[in-house]
mmCIF file of N, CA and C in Angstrom:
data_model
loop_
_atom_site.group_PDB
_atom_site.id
_atom_site.type_symbol
_atom_site.label_atom_id
_atom_site.label_comp_id
_atom_site.label_asym_id
_atom_site.label_seq_id
_atom_site.Cartn_x
_atom_site.Cartn_y
_atom_site.Cartn_z
ATOM 1 N N MET A 1 -42.164 4.929 -66.614
ATOM 2 C CA MET A 1 -43.425 4.329 -67.016
ATOM 3 C C MET A 1 -43.150 2.995 -67.704
ATOM 4 N N THR A 2 -43.897 2.009 -67.357
ATOM 5 C CA THR A 2 -43.750 0.706 -67.996
ATOM 6 C C THR A 2 -44.825 0.526 -69.049
ATOM 7 N N LYS A 3 -44.521 -0.327 -69.998
ATOM 8 C CA LYS A 3 -45.433 -0.595 -71.113
ATOM 9 C C LYS A 3 -45.592 -2.101 -71.230
ATOM 10 N N ASN A 4 -46.811 -2.571 -71.357
ATOM 11 C CA ASN A 4 -47.056 -3.998 -71.548
ATOM 12 C C ASN A 4 -46.811 -4.373 -72.996
ATOM 13 N N ILE A 5 -46.286 -5.597 -73.190
ATOM 14 C CA ILE A 5 -46.080 -6.122 -74.531
ATOM 15 C C ILE A 5 -46.650 -7.529 -74.593
ATOM 16 N N THR A 6 -46.889 -8.001 -75.793
ATOM 17 C CA THR A 6 -47.365 -9.361 -76.007
ATOM 18 C C THR A 6 -46.317 -10.103 -76.821
ATOM 19 N N LEU A 7 -45.961 -11.300 -76.353
ATOM 20 C CA LEU A 7 -44.990 -12.133 -77.055
ATOM 21 C C LEU A 7 -45.660 -13.423 -77.503
ATOM 22 N N ALA A 8 -45.261 -13.905 -78.649
ATOM 23 C CA ALA A 8 -45.705 -15.222 -79.118
ATOM 24 C C ALA A 8 -44.482 -16.130 -79.085
ATOM 25 N N VAL A 9 -44.511 -17.134 -78.200
ATOM 26 C CA VAL A 9 -43.397 -18.068 -78.077
ATOM 27 C C VAL A 9 -43.927 -19.496 -78.050
ATOM 28 N N ASP A 10 -43.045 -20.407 -78.369
ATOM 29 C CA ASP A 10 -43.380 -21.818 -78.330
ATOM 30 C C ASP A 10 -43.801 -22.207 -76.908
ATOM 31 N N GLU A 11 -44.835 -22.994 -76.787
ATOM 32 C CA GLU A 11 -45.375 -23.369 -75.483
ATOM 33 C C GLU A 11 -44.339 -24.114 -74.627
ATOM 34 N N ALA A 12 -43.608 -25.022 -75.240
ATOM 35 C CA ALA A 12 -42.597 -25.780 -74.498
ATOM 36 C C ALA A 12 -41.469 -24.851 -74.020
ATOM 37 N N LEU A 13 -41.086 -23.915 -74.857
ATOM 38 C CA LEU A 13 -40.052 -22.954 -74.473
ATOM 39 C C LEU A 13 -40.520 -22.112 -73.296
ATOM 40 N N LEU A 14 -41.759 -21.648 -73.340
ATOM 41 C CA LEU A 14 -42.300 -20.843 -72.257
ATOM 42 C C LEU A 14 -42.314 -21.637 -70.956
ATOM 43 N N GLU A 15 -42.694 -22.890 -71.020
ATOM 44 C CA GLU A 15 -42.725 -23.724 -69.812
ATOM 45 C C GLU A 15 -41.324 -23.896 -69.235
ATOM 46 N N GLN A 16 -40.347 -24.112 -70.103
ATOM 47 C CA GLN A 16 -38.961 -24.229 -69.631
ATOM 48 C C GLN A 16 -38.486 -22.918 -69.013
ATOM 49 N N PHE A 17 -38.883 -21.800 -69.618
ATOM 50 C CA PHE A 17 -38.474 -20.496 -69.100
ATOM 51 C C PHE A 17 -39.150 -20.208 -67.761
ATOM 52 N N ARG A 18 -40.383 -20.638 -67.605
ATOM 53 C CA ARG A 18 -41.062 -20.480 -66.315
ATOM 54 C C ARG A 18 -40.325 -21.249 -65.229
ATOM 55 N N LEU A 19 -39.901 -22.462 -65.542
ATOM 56 C CA LEU A 19 -39.137 -23.259 -64.582
ATOM 57 C C LEU A 19 -37.804 -22.579 -64.272
ATOM 58 N N HIS A 20 -37.173 -22.063 -65.303
ATOM 59 C CA HIS A 20 -35.911 -21.326 -65.155
ATOM 60 C C HIS A 20 -36.107 -20.149 -64.196
ATOM 61 N N ALA A 21 -37.171 -19.402 -64.375
ATOM 62 C CA ALA A 21 -37.458 -18.251 -63.514
ATOM 63 C C ALA A 21 -37.756 -18.709 -62.085
ATOM 64 N N ALA A 22 -38.547 -19.758 -61.943
ATOM 65 C CA ALA A 22 -38.899 -20.258 -60.612
ATOM 66 C C ALA A 22 -37.661 -20.722 -59.853
ATOM 67 N N GLN A 23 -36.725 -21.366 -60.549
ATOM 68 C CA GLN A 23 -35.498 -21.815 -59.902
ATOM 69 C C GLN A 23 -34.697 -20.636 -59.370
ATOM 70 N N ARG A 24 -34.857 -19.495 -59.981
ATOM 71 C CA ARG A 24 -34.143 -18.291 -59.559
ATOM 72 C C ARG A 24 -34.996 -17.389 -58.668
ATOM 73 N N LYS A 25 -36.159 -17.932 -58.279
ATOM 74 C CA LYS A 25 -37.093 -17.209 -57.405
ATOM 75 C C LYS A 25 -37.462 -15.833 -57.966
ATOM 76 N N THR A 26 -37.776 -15.822 -59.255
ATOM 77 C CA THR A 26 -38.188 -14.587 -59.914
ATOM 78 C C THR A 26 -39.275 -14.918 -60.922
ATOM 79 N N SER A 27 -39.691 -13.948 -61.678
ATOM 80 C CA SER A 27 -40.761 -14.157 -62.660
ATOM 81 C C SER A 27 -40.205 -14.105 -64.079
ATOM 82 N N VAL A 28 -40.988 -14.625 -64.995
ATOM 83 C CA VAL A 28 -40.643 -14.541 -66.415
ATOM 84 C C VAL A 28 -40.514 -13.073 -66.799
ATOM 85 N N ASN A 29 -41.439 -12.263 -66.345
ATOM 86 C CA ASN A 29 -41.436 -10.838 -66.648
ATOM 87 C C ASN A 29 -40.138 -10.177 -66.172
ATOM 88 N N ALA A 30 -39.732 -10.472 -64.933
ATOM 89 C CA ALA A 30 -38.512 -9.862 -64.391
ATOM 90 C C ALA A 30 -37.274 -10.314 -65.173
ATOM 91 N N LEU A 31 -37.217 -11.602 -65.541
ATOM 92 C CA LEU A 31 -36.075 -12.089 -66.311
ATOM 93 C C LEU A 31 -36.012 -11.440 -67.684
ATOM 94 N N LEU A 32 -37.151 -11.331 -68.344
ATOM 95 C CA LEU A 32 -37.166 -10.706 -69.667
ATOM 96 C C LEU A 32 -36.798 -9.228 -69.579
ATOM 97 N N ARG A 33 -37.312 -8.541 -68.569
ATOM 98 C CA ARG A 33 -36.988 -7.120 -68.395
ATOM 99 C C ARG A 33 -35.489 -6.949 -68.173
ATOM 100 N N ARG A 34 -34.894 -7.794 -67.301
ATOM 101 C CA ARG A 34 -33.458 -7.708 -67.027
ATOM 102 C C ARG A 34 -32.645 -7.991 -68.291
ATOM 103 N N HIS A 35 -33.069 -9.000 -69.052
ATOM 104 C CA HIS A 35 -32.356 -9.323 -70.288
ATOM 105 C C HIS A 35 -32.410 -8.149 -71.273
ATOM 106 N N MET A 36 -33.560 -7.524 -71.397
ATOM 107 C CA MET A 36 -33.698 -6.389 -72.302
ATOM 108 C C MET A 36 -32.809 -5.233 -71.850
ATOM 109 N N GLU A 37 -32.774 -4.957 -70.542
ATOM 110 C CA GLU A 37 -31.924 -3.881 -70.017
ATOM 111 C C GLU A 37 -30.456 -4.177 -70.271
ATOM 112 N N GLU A 38 -30.047 -5.431 -70.050
ATOM 113 C CA GLU A 38 -28.652 -5.804 -70.283
ATOM 114 C C GLU A 38 -28.293 -5.718 -71.760
ATOM 115 N N ALA A 39 -29.208 -6.149 -72.641
ATOM 116 C CA ALA A 39 -28.950 -6.116 -74.082
ATOM 117 C C ALA A 39 -28.779 -4.678 -74.559
ATOM 118 N N VAL A 40 -29.618 -3.790 -74.098
ATOM 119 C CA VAL A 40 -29.524 -2.374 -74.485
ATOM 120 C C VAL A 40 -28.259 -1.765 -73.905
ATOM 121 N N GLY A 41 -27.942 -2.069 -72.657
ATOM 122 C CA GLY A 41 -26.734 -1.549 -72.027
ATOM 123 C C GLY A 41 -25.487 -2.042 -72.722
ATOM 124 N N LEU A 42 -25.477 -3.303 -73.112
ATOM 125 C CA LEU A 42 -24.332 -3.866 -73.817
ATOM 126 C C LEU A 42 -24.123 -3.156 -75.144
ATOM 127 N N GLU A 43 -25.200 -2.903 -75.851
ATOM 128 C CA GLU A 43 -25.097 -2.211 -77.142
ATOM 129 C C GLU A 43 -24.561 -0.794 -76.944
ATOM 130 N N GLU A 44 -25.029 -0.113 -75.907
ATOM 131 C CA GLU A 44 -24.544 1.245 -75.641
ATOM 132 C C GLU A 44 -23.062 1.240 -75.279
ATOM 133 N N ARG A 45 -22.627 0.259 -74.459
ATOM 134 C CA ARG A 45 -21.212 0.166 -74.106
ATOM 135 C C ARG A 45 -20.368 -0.158 -75.331
ATOM 136 N N ARG A 46 -20.884 -1.004 -76.220
ATOM 137 C CA ARG A 46 -20.165 -1.354 -77.440
ATOM 138 C C ARG A 46 -19.975 -0.117 -78.311
ATOM 139 N N ARG A 47 -21.039 0.658 -78.501
ATOM 140 C CA ARG A 47 -20.953 1.876 -79.308
ATOM 141 C C ARG A 47 -19.959 2.875 -78.703
ATOM 142 N N SER A 48 -20.005 3.003 -77.387
ATOM 143 C CA SER A 48 -19.100 3.933 -76.708
ATOM 144 C C SER A 48 -17.651 3.488 -76.867
ATOM 145 N N ALA A 49 -17.396 2.193 -76.739
ATOM 146 C CA ALA A 49 -16.032 1.671 -76.891
ATOM 147 C C ALA A 49 -15.524 1.898 -78.308
ATOM 148 N N ILE A 50 -16.363 1.642 -79.297
ATOM 149 C CA ILE A 50 -15.963 1.854 -80.690
ATOM 150 C C ILE A 50 -15.671 3.327 -80.940
ATOM 151 N N ALA A 51 -16.536 4.201 -80.417
ATOM 152 C CA ALA A 51 -16.319 5.636 -80.594
ATOM 153 C C ALA A 51 -15.000 6.056 -79.948
ATOM 154 N N GLY A 52 -14.694 5.502 -78.782
ATOM 155 C CA GLY A 52 -13.431 5.819 -78.116
ATOM 156 C C GLY A 52 -12.225 5.352 -78.906
ATOM 157 N N MET A 53 -12.302 4.139 -79.454
ATOM 158 C CA MET A 53 -11.192 3.625 -80.253
ATOM 159 C C MET A 53 -10.992 4.442 -81.525
ATOM 160 N N LEU A 54 -12.088 4.829 -82.165
ATOM 161 C CA LEU A 54 -11.978 5.645 -83.372
ATOM 162 C C LEU A 54 -11.381 7.015 -83.058
ATOM 163 N N ALA A 55 -11.770 7.596 -81.918
ATOM 164 C CA ALA A 55 -11.217 8.894 -81.518
ATOM 165 C C ALA A 55 -9.715 8.773 -81.271
ATOM 166 N N LEU A 56 -9.298 7.700 -80.593
ATOM 167 C CA LEU A 56 -7.867 7.488 -80.371
ATOM 168 C C LEU A 56 -7.134 7.329 -81.693
ATOM 169 N N GLY A 57 -7.738 6.630 -82.630
ATOM 170 C CA GLY A 57 -7.123 6.442 -83.941
ATOM 171 C C GLY A 57 -6.947 7.752 -84.683
ATOM 172 N N ARG A 58 -7.900 8.660 -84.537
ATOM 173 C CA ARG A 58 -7.794 9.963 -85.202
ATOM 174 C C ARG A 58 -6.745 10.841 -84.533
ATOM 175 N N GLU A 59 -6.546 10.664 -83.216
ATOM 176 C CA GLU A 59 -5.623 11.513 -82.464
ATOM 177 C C GLU A 59 -4.178 11.054 -82.550
ATOM 178 N N THR A 60 -3.946 9.806 -82.834
ATOM 179 C CA THR A 60 -2.580 9.276 -82.785
ATOM 180 C C THR A 60 -1.734 9.782 -83.946
ATOM 181 N N GLN A 61 -0.455 9.893 -83.678
ATOM 182 C CA GLN A 61 0.493 10.299 -84.704
ATOM 183 C C GLN A 61 1.229 9.077 -85.270
ATOM 184 N N SER A 62 0.970 7.906 -84.708
ATOM 185 C CA SER A 62 1.664 6.682 -85.105
ATOM 186 C C SER A 62 1.153 6.162 -86.438
ATOM 187 N N THR A 63 2.048 5.505 -87.131
ATOM 188 C CA THR A 63 1.679 4.830 -88.370
ATOM 189 C C THR A 63 2.301 3.446 -88.369
ATOM 190 N N ILE A 64 1.746 2.562 -89.144
ATOM 191 C CA ILE A 64 2.275 1.212 -89.287
ATOM 192 C C ILE A 64 2.567 0.987 -90.756
ATOM 193 N N ASP A 65 3.799 0.653 -91.038
ATOM 194 C CA ASP A 65 4.182 0.347 -92.416
ATOM 195 C C ASP A 65 4.078 -1.165 -92.586
ATOM 196 N N MET A 66 2.949 -1.636 -93.119
ATOM 197 C CA MET A 66 2.704 -3.071 -93.246
ATOM 198 C C MET A 66 3.656 -3.734 -94.243
ATOM 199 N N ARG A 67 4.310 -2.967 -95.096
ATOM 200 C CA ARG A 67 5.254 -3.561 -96.042
ATOM 201 C C ARG A 67 6.463 -4.124 -95.315
ATOM 202 N N GLN A 68 6.757 -3.578 -94.136
ATOM 203 C CA GLN A 68 7.911 -4.034 -93.384
ATOM 204 C C GLN A 68 7.529 -4.900 -92.190
ATOM 205 N N TRP A 69 6.271 -5.252 -92.076
ATOM 206 C CA TRP A 69 5.808 -6.057 -90.944
ATOM 207 C C TRP A 69 6.298 -7.486 -91.093
ATOM 208 N N ASP A 70 6.763 -8.056 -89.975
ATOM 209 C CA ASP A 70 7.294 -9.414 -89.982
ATOM 210 C C ASP A 70 6.792 -10.126 -88.724
ATOM 211 N N ARG A 71 5.994 -11.172 -88.910
ATOM 212 C CA ARG A 71 5.407 -11.885 -87.779
ATOM 213 C C ARG A 71 6.486 -12.406 -86.821
ATOM 214 N N ALA A 72 7.528 -13.029 -87.351
ATOM 215 C CA ALA A 72 8.576 -13.594 -86.501
ATOM 216 C C ALA A 72 9.240 -12.510 -85.656
ATOM 217 N N ALA A 73 9.522 -11.375 -86.257
ATOM 218 C CA ALA A 73 10.134 -10.275 -85.521
ATOM 219 C C ALA A 73 9.197 -9.735 -84.454
ATOM 220 N N SER A 74 7.914 -9.686 -84.757
ATOM 221 C CA SER A 74 6.926 -9.208 -83.778
ATOM 222 C C SER A 74 6.889 -10.126 -82.563
ATOM 223 N N TYR A 75 6.893 -11.432 -82.795
ATOM 224 C CA TYR A 75 6.892 -12.382 -81.694
ATOM 225 C C TYR A 75 8.187 -12.286 -80.899
ATOM 226 N N ALA A 76 9.297 -12.103 -81.568
ATOM 227 C CA ALA A 76 10.585 -11.986 -80.874
ATOM 228 C C ALA A 76 10.593 -10.755 -79.975
ATOM 229 N N ARG A 77 10.033 -9.638 -80.462
ATOM 230 C CA ARG A 77 9.983 -8.405 -79.644
ATOM 231 C C ARG A 77 9.092 -8.594 -78.441
ATOM 232 N N ALA A 78 8.055 -9.400 -78.580
ATOM 233 C CA ALA A 78 7.115 -9.597 -77.481
ATOM 234 C C ALA A 78 7.578 -10.701 -76.533
ATOM 235 N N GLY A 79 8.709 -11.335 -76.830
ATOM 236 C CA GLY A 79 9.213 -12.398 -75.979
ATOM 237 C C GLY A 79 8.472 -13.707 -76.131
ATOM 238 N N LYS A 80 7.885 -13.924 -77.288
ATOM 239 C CA LYS A 80 7.100 -15.136 -77.537
ATOM 240 C C LYS A 80 7.830 -16.062 -78.499
ATOM 241 N N ASP A 81 9.124 -16.199 -78.325
ATOM 242 C CA ASP A 81 9.918 -17.030 -79.244
ATOM 243 C C ASP A 81 9.449 -18.458 -79.237
#
């Protein structure tokens, strides 16, 4: 089910967006709908990625002793001399 909404935007911005939509052979409505879907999807993917990284962090047995961390040695190990 779709729901209508009302937006208040600057008149010049709306005119530019109409031209933008026309150049892409679509409507303002279709562009806004696609942008909203992409924005929501991006947020969901971001949350999922963060949850995955946190789960990996909880599962790992590795530790990092930052007292012994050395930037030069890290670069040397990575072959970035």
